[in-house]
PDB file of C-alpha atoms and ligand atoms in Angstrom:
ATOM      1  CA  UNK I   1      18.994 -16.285   3.112  1.00 65.00           C
ATOM      2  CA  UNK I   2      19.592 -15.142  -0.462  1.00 64.00           C
ATOM      3  CA  UNK I   3      17.902 -11.867  -1.262  1.00 65.00           C
ATOM      4  CA  UNK I   4      15.818 -13.321  -4.079  1.00 79.00           C
ATOM      5  CA  UNK I   5      14.649 -16.263  -1.955  1.00 92.00           C
ATOM      6  CA  UNK I   6      11.025 -16.067  -0.893  1.00 98.00           C
ATOM      7  CA  UNK I   7      10.639 -17.098   2.737  1.00 98.00           C
ATOM      8  CA  UNK I   8       7.864 -19.436   3.785  1.00 98.00           C
ATOM      9  CA  UNK I   9       6.606 -18.365   7.201  1.00 98.00           C
ATOM     10  CA  UNK I  10       5.975 -20.717  10.118  1.00 98.00           C
ATOM     11  CA  UNK I  11       2.544 -20.927  11.755  1.00 98.00           C
ATOM     12  CA  UNK I  12       3.864 -18.878  14.677  1.00 98.00           C
ATOM     13  CA  UNK I  13       5.166 -16.198  12.310  1.00 98.00           C
ATOM     14  CA  UNK I  14       1.883 -16.056  10.414  1.00 98.00           C
ATOM     15  CA  UNK I  15       0.123 -15.425  13.742  1.00 98.00           C
ATOM     16  CA  UNK I  16       2.503 -12.505  14.376  1.00 98.00           C
ATOM     17  CA  UNK I  17       1.707 -11.173  10.898  1.00 98.00           C
ATOM     18  CA  UNK I  18      -2.024 -11.454  11.671  1.00 98.00           C
ATOM     19  CA  UNK I  19      -1.514  -9.325  14.795  1.00 98.00           C
ATOM     20  CA  UNK I  20       0.519  -6.712  12.926  1.00 98.00           C
ATOM     21  CA  UNK I  21      -1.939  -6.689  10.036  1.00 99.00           C
ATOM     22  CA  UNK I  22      -4.920  -6.248  12.353  1.00 98.00           C
ATOM     23  CA  UNK I  23      -3.256  -3.305  14.111  1.00 98.00           C
ATOM     24  CA  UNK I  24      -2.450  -1.677  10.753  1.00 99.00           C
ATOM     25  CA  UNK I  25      -6.095  -1.991   9.648  1.00 99.00           C
ATOM     26  CA  UNK I  26      -7.324  -0.633  12.977  1.00 98.00           C
ATOM     27  CA  UNK I  27      -4.966   2.332  12.654  1.00 99.00           C
ATOM     28  CA  UNK I  28      -6.473   3.297   9.281  1.00 99.00           C
ATOM     29  CA  UNK I  29      -9.965   3.012  10.810  1.00 98.00           C
ATOM     30  CA  UNK I  30      -8.851   5.179  13.722  1.00 99.00           C
ATOM     31  CA  UNK I  31      -7.488   7.890  11.401  1.00 99.00           C
ATOM     32  CA  UNK I  32     -10.494   7.928   9.044  1.00 98.00           C
ATOM     33  CA  UNK I  33     -12.634  10.459  11.019  1.00 98.00           C
ATOM     34  CA  UNK I  34      -9.721  12.953  10.920  1.00 98.00           C
ATOM     35  CA  UNK I  35      -9.771  13.069   7.106  1.00 98.00           C
ATOM     36  CA  UNK I  36     -11.673  16.348   6.692  1.00 98.00           C
ATOM     37  CA  UNK I  37     -10.964  19.696   5.023  1.00 98.00           C
ATOM     38  CA  UNK I  38      -8.696  21.841   7.239  1.00 98.00           C
ATOM     39  CA  UNK I  39      -6.606  19.092   8.863  1.00 99.00           C
ATOM     40  CA  UNK I  40      -2.867  19.017   8.128  1.00 99.00           C
ATOM     41  CA  UNK I  41      -1.073  15.862   7.093  1.00 99.00           C
ATOM     42  CA  UNK I  42       1.257  16.399  10.069  1.00 99.00           C
ATOM     43  CA  UNK I  43      -1.710  16.217  12.464  1.00 99.00           C
ATOM     44  CA  UNK I  44      -2.703  12.877  10.914  1.00 99.00           C
ATOM     45  CA  UNK I  45       0.919  11.684  11.189  1.00 99.00           C
ATOM     46  CA  UNK I  46       1.203  12.698  14.824  1.00 99.00           C
ATOM     47  CA  UNK I  47      -2.038  10.965  15.788  1.00 99.00           C
ATOM     48  CA  UNK I  48      -0.866   7.803  13.979  1.00 99.00           C
ATOM     49  CA  UNK I  49       2.437   7.919  15.863  1.00 99.00           C
ATOM     50  CA  UNK I  50       0.740   8.483  19.244  1.00 99.00           C
ATOM     51  CA  UNK I  51      -1.846   5.712  18.683  1.00 99.00           C
ATOM     52  CA  UNK I  52       0.797   3.232  17.496  1.00 99.00           C
ATOM     53  CA  UNK I  53       3.120   3.885  20.471  1.00 98.00           C
ATOM     54  CA  UNK I  54       0.192   3.610  22.897  1.00 99.00           C
ATOM     55  CA  UNK I  55      -0.312   0.050  21.631  1.00 98.00           C
ATOM     56  CA  UNK I  56       3.320  -0.898  22.211  1.00 98.00           C
ATOM     57  CA  UNK I  57       4.135  -0.877  18.501  1.00 99.00           C
ATOM     58  CA  UNK I  58       6.509   1.195  16.355  1.00 98.00           C
ATOM     59  CA  UNK I  59       5.963   3.080  13.101  1.00 99.00           C
ATOM     60  CA  UNK I  60       8.229   1.264  10.647  1.00 99.00           C
ATOM     61  CA  UNK I  61       8.467   4.150   8.122  1.00 99.00           C
ATOM     62  CA  UNK I  62       9.996   6.537  10.727  1.00 99.00           C
ATOM     63  CA  UNK I  63      13.712   6.588   9.911  1.00 98.00           C
ATOM     64  CA  UNK I  64      13.387   3.858   7.270  1.00 98.00           C
ATOM     65  CA  UNK I  65      16.122   4.703   4.708  1.00 98.00           C
ATOM     66  CA  UNK I  66      15.923   8.205   6.172  1.00 98.00           C
ATOM     67  CA  UNK I  67      12.146   8.697   5.755  1.00 98.00           C
ATOM     68  CA  UNK I  68      11.374  11.514   8.245  1.00 98.00           C
ATOM     69  CA  UNK I  69       7.804  10.705   9.386  1.00 99.00           C
ATOM     70  CA  UNK I  70       5.661   7.843  10.699  1.00 99.00           C
ATOM     71  CA  UNK I  71       3.206   7.415   7.801  1.00 99.00           C
ATOM     72  CA  UNK I  72       3.017   8.355   4.116  1.00 99.00           C
ATOM     73  CA  UNK I  73       0.343  10.866   3.053  1.00 99.00           C
ATOM     74  CA  UNK I  74      -0.068  11.166  -0.712  1.00 99.00           C
ATOM     75  CA  UNK I  75      -2.537  13.776  -2.001  1.00 99.00           C
ATOM     76  CA  UNK I  76      -4.010  14.011  -5.550  1.00 99.00           C
ATOM     77  CA  UNK I  77      -1.072  13.876  -8.049  1.00 99.00           C
ATOM     78  CA  UNK I  78       1.212  12.326  -5.416  1.00 99.00           C
ATOM     79  CA  UNK I  79       1.626   8.646  -6.320  1.00 99.00           C
ATOM     80  CA  UNK I  80       3.233   7.501  -3.049  1.00 99.00           C
ATOM     81  CA  UNK I  81       5.720   8.368  -0.263  1.00 99.00           C
ATOM     82  CA  UNK I  82       4.259  11.830   0.420  1.00 99.00           C
ATOM     83  CA  UNK I  83       5.807  13.302   3.585  1.00 99.00           C
ATOM     84  CA  UNK I  84       3.415  14.676   6.229  1.00 99.00           C
ATOM     85  CA  UNK I  85       3.812  18.430   6.675  1.00 98.00           C
ATOM     86  CA  UNK I  86       2.189  21.082   8.911  1.00 98.00           C
ATOM     87  CA  UNK I  87       1.701  23.381   5.915  1.00 98.00           C
ATOM     88  CA  UNK I  88      -0.104  20.754   3.863  1.00 98.00           C
ATOM     89  CA  UNK I  89      -3.818  21.188   4.649  1.00 98.00           C
ATOM     90  CA  UNK I  90      -6.525  18.913   3.242  1.00 99.00           C
ATOM     91  CA  UNK I  91      -9.090  20.703   1.145  1.00 98.00           C
ATOM     92  CA  UNK I  92     -12.563  19.897  -0.126  1.00 98.00           C
ATOM     93  CA  UNK I  93     -12.381  17.557  -3.138  1.00 98.00           C
ATOM     94  CA  UNK I  94      -8.895  16.139  -2.485  1.00 99.00           C
ATOM     95  CA  UNK I  95      -8.091  12.437  -2.523  1.00 99.00           C
ATOM     96  CA  UNK I  96      -5.447  11.284  -0.051  1.00 99.00           C
ATOM     97  CA  UNK I  97      -3.725   7.941   0.359  1.00 99.00           C
ATOM     98  CA  UNK I  98      -2.638   7.108   3.882  1.00 99.00           C
ATOM     99  CA  UNK I  99      -0.077   4.298   4.085  1.00 99.00           C
ATOM    100  CA  UNK I 100       0.701   2.842   7.518  1.00 99.00           C
ATOM    101  CA  UNK I 101       3.117   0.133   8.622  1.00 99.00           C
ATOM    102  CA  UNK I 102       3.131  -0.638  12.329  1.00 99.00           C
ATOM    103  CA  UNK I 103       5.909  -2.936  13.517  1.00 99.00           C
ATOM    104  CA  UNK I 104       4.373  -5.261  16.111  1.00 98.00           C
ATOM    105  CA  UNK I 105       6.604  -7.653  18.051  1.00 98.00           C
ATOM    106  CA  UNK I 106       9.091  -7.686  15.147  1.00 98.00           C
ATOM    107  CA  UNK I 107       6.558  -8.121  12.293  1.00 98.00           C
ATOM    108  CA  UNK I 108       5.235  -5.537   9.803  1.00 99.00           C
ATOM    109  CA  UNK I 109       1.591  -4.914   8.859  1.00 99.00           C
ATOM    110  CA  UNK I 110       1.555  -2.824   5.659  1.00 99.00           C
ATOM    111  CA  UNK I 111      -1.700  -1.340   4.372  1.00 99.00           C
ATOM    112  CA  UNK I 112      -2.993   1.798   2.705  1.00 99.00           C
ATOM    113  CA  UNK I 113      -6.243   3.322   1.563  1.00 99.00           C
ATOM    114  CA  UNK I 114      -7.206   6.336  -0.546  1.00 99.00           C
ATOM    115  CA  UNK I 115      -9.771   8.507   1.250  1.00 99.00           C
ATOM    116  CA  UNK I 116     -12.129  11.093  -0.264  1.00 98.00           C
ATOM    117  CA  UNK I 117     -12.013  14.564   1.311  1.00 98.00           C
ATOM    118  CA  UNK I 118     -15.582  15.867   1.092  1.00 97.00           C
ATOM    119  CA  UNK I 119     -16.905  15.259  -2.415  1.00 98.00           C
ATOM    120  CA  UNK I 120     -14.196  14.932  -5.130  1.00 98.00           C
ATOM    121  CA  UNK I 121     -15.040  15.109  -8.853  1.00 98.00           C
ATOM    122  CA  UNK I 122     -16.801  12.104 -10.448  1.00 98.00           C
ATOM    123  CA  UNK I 123     -13.533  11.329 -12.287  1.00 98.00           C
ATOM    124  CA  UNK I 124     -11.561  11.273  -9.022  1.00 98.00           C
ATOM    125  CA  UNK I 125     -14.161   9.043  -7.354  1.00 98.00           C
ATOM    126  CA  UNK I 126     -14.085   6.696 -10.335  1.00 99.00           C
ATOM    127  CA  UNK I 127     -10.268   6.472 -10.139  1.00 99.00           C
ATOM    128  CA  UNK I 128     -10.457   5.591  -6.442  1.00 99.00           C
ATOM    129  CA  UNK I 129     -13.160   2.937  -7.025  1.00 99.00           C
ATOM    130  CA  UNK I 130     -11.246   1.383  -9.924  1.00 99.00           C
ATOM    131  CA  UNK I 131      -8.040   1.302  -7.859  1.00 99.00           C
ATOM    132  CA  UNK I 132      -9.744  -0.551  -4.983  1.00 98.00           C
ATOM    133  CA  UNK I 133     -11.222  -3.003  -7.496  1.00 99.00           C
ATOM    134  CA  UNK I 134      -7.713  -3.481  -8.987  1.00 99.00           C
ATOM    135  CA  UNK I 135      -6.409  -4.476  -5.547  1.00 99.00           C
ATOM    136  CA  UNK I 136      -9.297  -6.896  -4.974  1.00 98.00           C
ATOM    137  CA  UNK I 137      -8.899  -8.462  -8.447  1.00 99.00           C
ATOM    138  CA  UNK I 138      -5.170  -8.882  -7.790  1.00 99.00           C
ATOM    139  CA  UNK I 139      -5.892 -10.555  -4.456  1.00 99.00           C
ATOM    140  CA  UNK I 140      -8.453 -12.861  -6.118  1.00 99.00           C
ATOM    141  CA  UNK I 141      -5.638 -14.365  -8.242  1.00 99.00           C
ATOM    142  CA  UNK I 142      -3.671 -15.510  -5.171  1.00 99.00           C
ATOM    143  CA  UNK I 143      -3.717 -19.259  -4.533  1.00 98.00           C
ATOM    144  CA  UNK I 144      -1.171 -22.094  -4.436  1.00 98.00           C
ATOM    145  CA  UNK I 145       0.110 -22.874  -7.932  1.00 98.00           C
ATOM    146  CA  UNK I 146      -0.904 -19.516  -9.442  1.00 98.00           C
ATOM    147  CA  UNK I 147       1.904 -17.432 -10.972  1.00 98.00           C
ATOM    148  CA  UNK I 148       2.928 -14.078  -9.560  1.00 98.00           C
ATOM    149  CA  UNK I 149       2.383 -12.565 -13.039  1.00 98.00           C
ATOM    150  CA  UNK I 150      -1.322 -13.454 -12.817  1.00 99.00           C
ATOM    151  CA  UNK I 151      -1.727 -10.775 -10.131  1.00 99.00           C
ATOM    152  CA  UNK I 152      -0.267  -7.968 -12.221  1.00 99.00           C
ATOM    153  CA  UNK I 153      -2.104  -9.111 -15.340  1.00 99.00           C
ATOM    154  CA  UNK I 154      -5.483  -8.975 -13.576  1.00 99.00           C
ATOM    155  CA  UNK I 155      -4.720  -5.483 -12.250  1.00 99.00           C
ATOM    156  CA  UNK I 156      -3.451  -4.125 -15.562  1.00 99.00           C
ATOM    157  CA  UNK I 157      -6.326  -5.593 -17.599  1.00 98.00           C
ATOM    158  CA  UNK I 158      -8.937  -3.969 -15.379  1.00 99.00           C
ATOM    159  CA  UNK I 159      -7.191  -0.583 -14.924  1.00 99.00           C
ATOM    160  CA  UNK I 160      -6.587  -0.162 -18.661  1.00 99.00           C
ATOM    161  CA  UNK I 161     -10.108  -1.329 -19.559  1.00 99.00           C
ATOM    162  CA  UNK I 162     -11.339   1.625 -17.473  1.00 98.00           C
ATOM    163  CA  UNK I 163      -8.986   4.036 -19.281  1.00 98.00           C
ATOM    164  CA  UNK I 164      -6.422   4.380 -16.481  1.00 99.00           C
ATOM    165  CA  UNK I 165      -2.715   3.452 -16.320  1.00 99.00           C
ATOM    166  CA  UNK I 166      -0.607   1.342 -13.934  1.00 99.00           C
ATOM    167  CA  UNK I 167       2.502   2.809 -12.285  1.00 99.00           C
ATOM    168  CA  UNK I 168       5.587   0.676 -13.130  1.00 98.00           C
ATOM    169  CA  UNK I 169       8.175   2.211 -10.807  1.00 97.00           C
ATOM    170  CA  UNK I 170       6.902   0.729  -7.536  1.00 98.00           C
ATOM    171  CA  UNK I 171       5.824  -2.815  -6.711  1.00 98.00           C
ATOM    172  CA  UNK I 172       4.309  -4.922  -3.975  1.00 98.00           C
ATOM    173  CA  UNK I 173       6.832  -6.819  -1.875  1.00 98.00           C
ATOM    174  CA  UNK I 174       7.440  -9.657   0.513  1.00 98.00           C
ATOM    175  CA  UNK I 175       6.929  -8.456   4.092  1.00 98.00           C
ATOM    176  CA  UNK I 176       7.435 -10.091   7.503  1.00 98.00           C
ATOM    177  CA  UNK I 177      10.340  -9.332   9.873  1.00 98.00           C
ATOM    178  CA  UNK I 178      11.769  -7.419   6.917  1.00 98.00           C
ATOM    179  CA  UNK I 179       9.777  -4.435   5.578  1.00 98.00           C
ATOM    180  CA  UNK I 180      10.641  -4.885   1.885  1.00 98.00           C
ATOM    181  CA  UNK I 181      11.943  -8.200   0.562  1.00 98.00           C
ATOM    182  CA  UNK I 182      11.340 -10.856  -2.107  1.00 98.00           C
ATOM    183  CA  UNK I 183       9.115 -11.426  -3.961  1.00 98.00           C
ATOM    184  CA  UNK I 184       8.603  -8.333  -6.080  1.00 98.00           C
ATOM    185  CA  UNK I 185       4.904  -8.136  -6.966  1.00 98.00           C
ATOM    186  CA  UNK I 186       4.463  -6.155 -10.178  1.00 98.00           C
ATOM    187  CA  UNK I 187       1.061  -4.578 -10.782  1.00 98.00           C
ATOM    188  CA  UNK I 188       1.239  -5.182 -14.543  1.00 98.00           C
ATOM    189  CA  UNK I 189       2.372  -8.117 -16.643  1.00 98.00           C
ATOM    190  CA  UNK I 190       1.384 -11.365 -18.284  1.00 98.00           C
ATOM    191  CA  UNK I 191      -0.640 -14.292 -17.018  1.00 98.00           C
ATOM    192  CA  UNK I 192       1.262 -17.562 -16.646  1.00 98.00           C
ATOM    193  CA  UNK I 193       4.613 -15.845 -16.025  1.00 98.00           C
ATOM    194  CA  UNK I 194       6.804 -15.582 -12.939  1.00 97.00           C
ATOM    195  CA  UNK I 195       7.193 -17.515  -9.733  1.00 97.00           C
ATOM    196  CA  UNK I 196       4.593 -20.008  -8.557  1.00 98.00           C
ATOM    197  CA  UNK I 197       2.829 -19.073  -5.326  1.00 98.00           C
ATOM    198  CA  UNK I 198       3.095 -21.418  -2.343  1.00 98.00           C
ATOM    199  CA  UNK I 199       1.325 -21.585   1.031  1.00 98.00           C
ATOM    200  CA  UNK I 200       3.013 -19.516   3.790  1.00 98.00           C
ATOM    201  CA  UNK I 201       4.315 -16.847   1.396  1.00 98.00           C
ATOM    202  CA  UNK I 202       3.387 -13.348   2.620  1.00 98.00           C
ATOM    203  CA  UNK I 203       3.524 -10.213   0.474  1.00 99.00           C
ATOM    204  CA  UNK I 204       1.768  -6.943  -0.269  1.00 99.00           C
ATOM    205  CA  UNK I 205      -0.281  -6.002  -3.311  1.00 99.00           C
ATOM    206  CA  UNK I 206      -0.446  -2.201  -3.637  1.00 99.00           C
ATOM    207  CA  UNK I 207      -1.430  -0.953  -7.082  1.00 99.00           C
ATOM    208  CA  UNK I 208      -0.915   2.728  -7.881  1.00 99.00           C
ATOM    209  CA  UNK I 209      -3.316   3.685 -10.679  1.00 99.00           C
ATOM    210  CA  UNK I 210      -3.103   6.968 -12.616  1.00 99.00           C
ATOM    211  CA  UNK I 211      -5.661   9.063 -14.440  1.00 98.00           C
ATOM    212  CA  UNK I 212      -3.139   9.952 -17.196  1.00 98.00           C
ATOM    213  CA  UNK I 213       0.380   8.737 -17.884  1.00 98.00           C
ATOM    214  CA  UNK I 214       1.865   5.997 -15.683  1.00 98.00           C
ATOM    215  CA  UNK I 215       5.181   7.844 -15.542  1.00 98.00           C
ATOM    216  CA  UNK I 216       6.312   9.389 -12.258  1.00 98.00           C
ATOM    217  CA  UNK I 217       8.882  11.918 -11.058  1.00 98.00           C
ATOM    218  CA  UNK I 218      10.518  12.164  -7.649  1.00 98.00           C
ATOM    219  CA  UNK I 219      10.458  15.643  -6.077  1.00 98.00           C
ATOM    220  CA  UNK I 220      13.588  17.286  -4.657  1.00 98.00           C
ATOM    221  CA  UNK I 221      12.810  16.002  -1.148  1.00 98.00           C
ATOM    222  CA  UNK I 222      14.005  12.639  -2.485  1.00 98.00           C
ATOM    223  CA  UNK I 223      10.758  10.837  -1.530  1.00 98.00           C
ATOM    224  CA  UNK I 224       7.567  12.345  -2.943  1.00 99.00           C
ATOM    225  CA  UNK I 225       6.613  10.539  -6.171  1.00 99.00           C
ATOM    226  CA  UNK I 226       4.245  12.539  -8.398  1.00 99.00           C
ATOM    227  CA  UNK I 227       2.661  11.819 -11.758  1.00 99.00           C
ATOM    228  CA  UNK I 228       4.674  13.315 -14.614  1.00 99.00           C
ATOM    229  CA  UNK I 229       1.531  15.010 -16.014  1.00 99.00           C
ATOM    230  CA  UNK I 230       0.336  16.037 -12.499  1.00 99.00           C
ATOM    231  CA  UNK I 231      -2.963  14.223 -13.040  1.00 99.00           C
ATOM    232  CA  UNK I 232      -4.468  12.182 -10.202  1.00 99.00           C
ATOM    233  CA  UNK I 233      -3.133   8.927  -8.753  1.00 99.00           C
ATOM    234  CA  UNK I 234      -4.759   6.544  -6.260  1.00 99.00           C
ATOM    235  CA  UNK I 235      -3.527   3.514  -4.318  1.00 99.00           C
ATOM    236  CA  UNK I 236      -4.792   0.752  -2.029  1.00 99.00           C
ATOM    237  CA  UNK I 237      -2.629  -1.848  -0.272  1.00 99.00           C
ATOM    238  CA  UNK I 238      -3.143  -5.058   1.657  1.00 99.00           C
ATOM    239  CA  UNK I 239      -0.701  -7.555   3.130  1.00 99.00           C
ATOM    240  CA  UNK I 240      -1.814 -11.070   2.161  1.00 99.00           C
ATOM    241  CA  UNK I 241      -0.754 -14.645   2.920  1.00 99.00           C
ATOM    242  CA  UNK I 242      -0.971 -17.559   0.506  1.00 99.00           C
ATOM    243  CA  UNK I 243      -2.845 -20.399   2.253  1.00 98.00           C
ATOM    244  CA  UNK I 244      -3.765 -23.981   1.257  1.00 98.00           C
ATOM    245  CA  UNK I 245      -7.294 -22.678   0.629  1.00 97.00           C
ATOM    246  CA  UNK I 246      -6.177 -19.648  -1.411  1.00 98.00           C
ATOM    247  CA  UNK I 247      -5.525 -16.315   0.212  1.00 98.00           C
ATOM    248  CA  UNK I 248      -5.913 -14.617   3.581  1.00 99.00           C
ATOM    249  CA  UNK I 249      -5.970 -10.810   3.821  1.00 99.00           C
ATOM    250  CA  UNK I 250      -3.946 -10.014   6.944  1.00 99.00           C
ATOM    251  CA  UNK I 251      -4.592  -6.264   7.067  1.00 99.00           C
ATOM    252  CA  UNK I 252      -8.213  -6.503   8.194  1.00 97.00           C
ATOM    253  CA  UNK I 253      -9.597  -5.343  11.547  1.00 96.00           C
TER     254      UNK I 253
HETATM  255  N1  MF3 X 301       4.474   1.511   3.258  1.00 85.02           N
HETATM  256  C1  MF3 X 301       5.180   1.742   2.023  1.00 85.02           C
HETATM  257  C2  MF3 X 301       4.993   0.502   1.197  1.00 85.02           C
HETATM  258  O1  MF3 X 301       3.890   0.156   0.969  1.00 85.02           O
HETATM  259  C3  MF3 X 301       6.607   2.021   2.221  1.00 85.02           C
HETATM  260  C4  MF3 X 301       6.890   3.291   2.820  1.00 85.02           C
HETATM  261  S1  MF3 X 301       8.575   3.417   2.979  1.00 85.02           S
HETATM  262  C5  MF3 X 301       8.776   4.947   3.552  1.00 85.02           C
HETATM  263  O2  MF3 X 301       5.848  -0.228   0.823  1.00 85.02           O
HETATM  264  F1  MF3 X 301      10.009   5.045   3.866  1.00 85.02           F
HETATM  265  F2  MF3 X 301       8.398   5.799   2.628  1.00 85.02           F
HETATM  266  F3  MF3 X 301       7.999   5.089   4.592  1.00 85.02           F
HETATM  267 CO1   CO X 302       2.542   0.557   2.536  1.00 85.02          CO
HETATM  268 CO1   CO X 303       4.085  -1.965   0.924  1.00 85.02          CO
END
């Protein structure tokens, strides 16, 4: 299989993706009550790892390209790939993205959500709401015959109309037996450009939306991506399948 070839899944494979996606969504729901001031990101990580193992699944991020933990925890100015740490304690007014990817019977369910810790500023809440709406507008573009650029265009139009910016350095991705594969799903771009979508394609949409500049820096740990201006960033992610009827969100409970 060439690396730029987009696989079309079989019915049996799509069922496996539904199972993985459901477990991923349930894991986020399970972690949600822990998201309170005073908890460390390592405690959230360890509960995610325990819960995932107890269901016979694996945490795909653990050891992936050397990533040291089971989930990504990205607070405030962290755009993505934050590493859980015992010394990192959630505080009142933070926003935190939790990104989980259980590997279930060989298939990956990839989803993330930005949670509010207590009551963040109105600006932070607005960023989180706009980012969720960006994801849902991107998903609404998915149907057979649509172009992959339609997804990014819808996201960029809405984010920028609300005065926010779209991160360019990370993209959605094909996902199935392989964690990250073709197609690349940009969260910005032009309508009517790029590959045509076909039934049985499965990929993530995972816009990262910033309060200030879209530019990011990687910290010295080699993973943590932060906004260059250290202003806030939010993200939501679903794994979706293209169907004859349009789109199916796989990462739902
Ligand atoms: N789940 C992330 C994504 O949405 C990837 C995390 S890779 C890791 O693509 F190595 F940082 F865990
Ligand atoms: Co993810
Ligand atoms: Co992803």
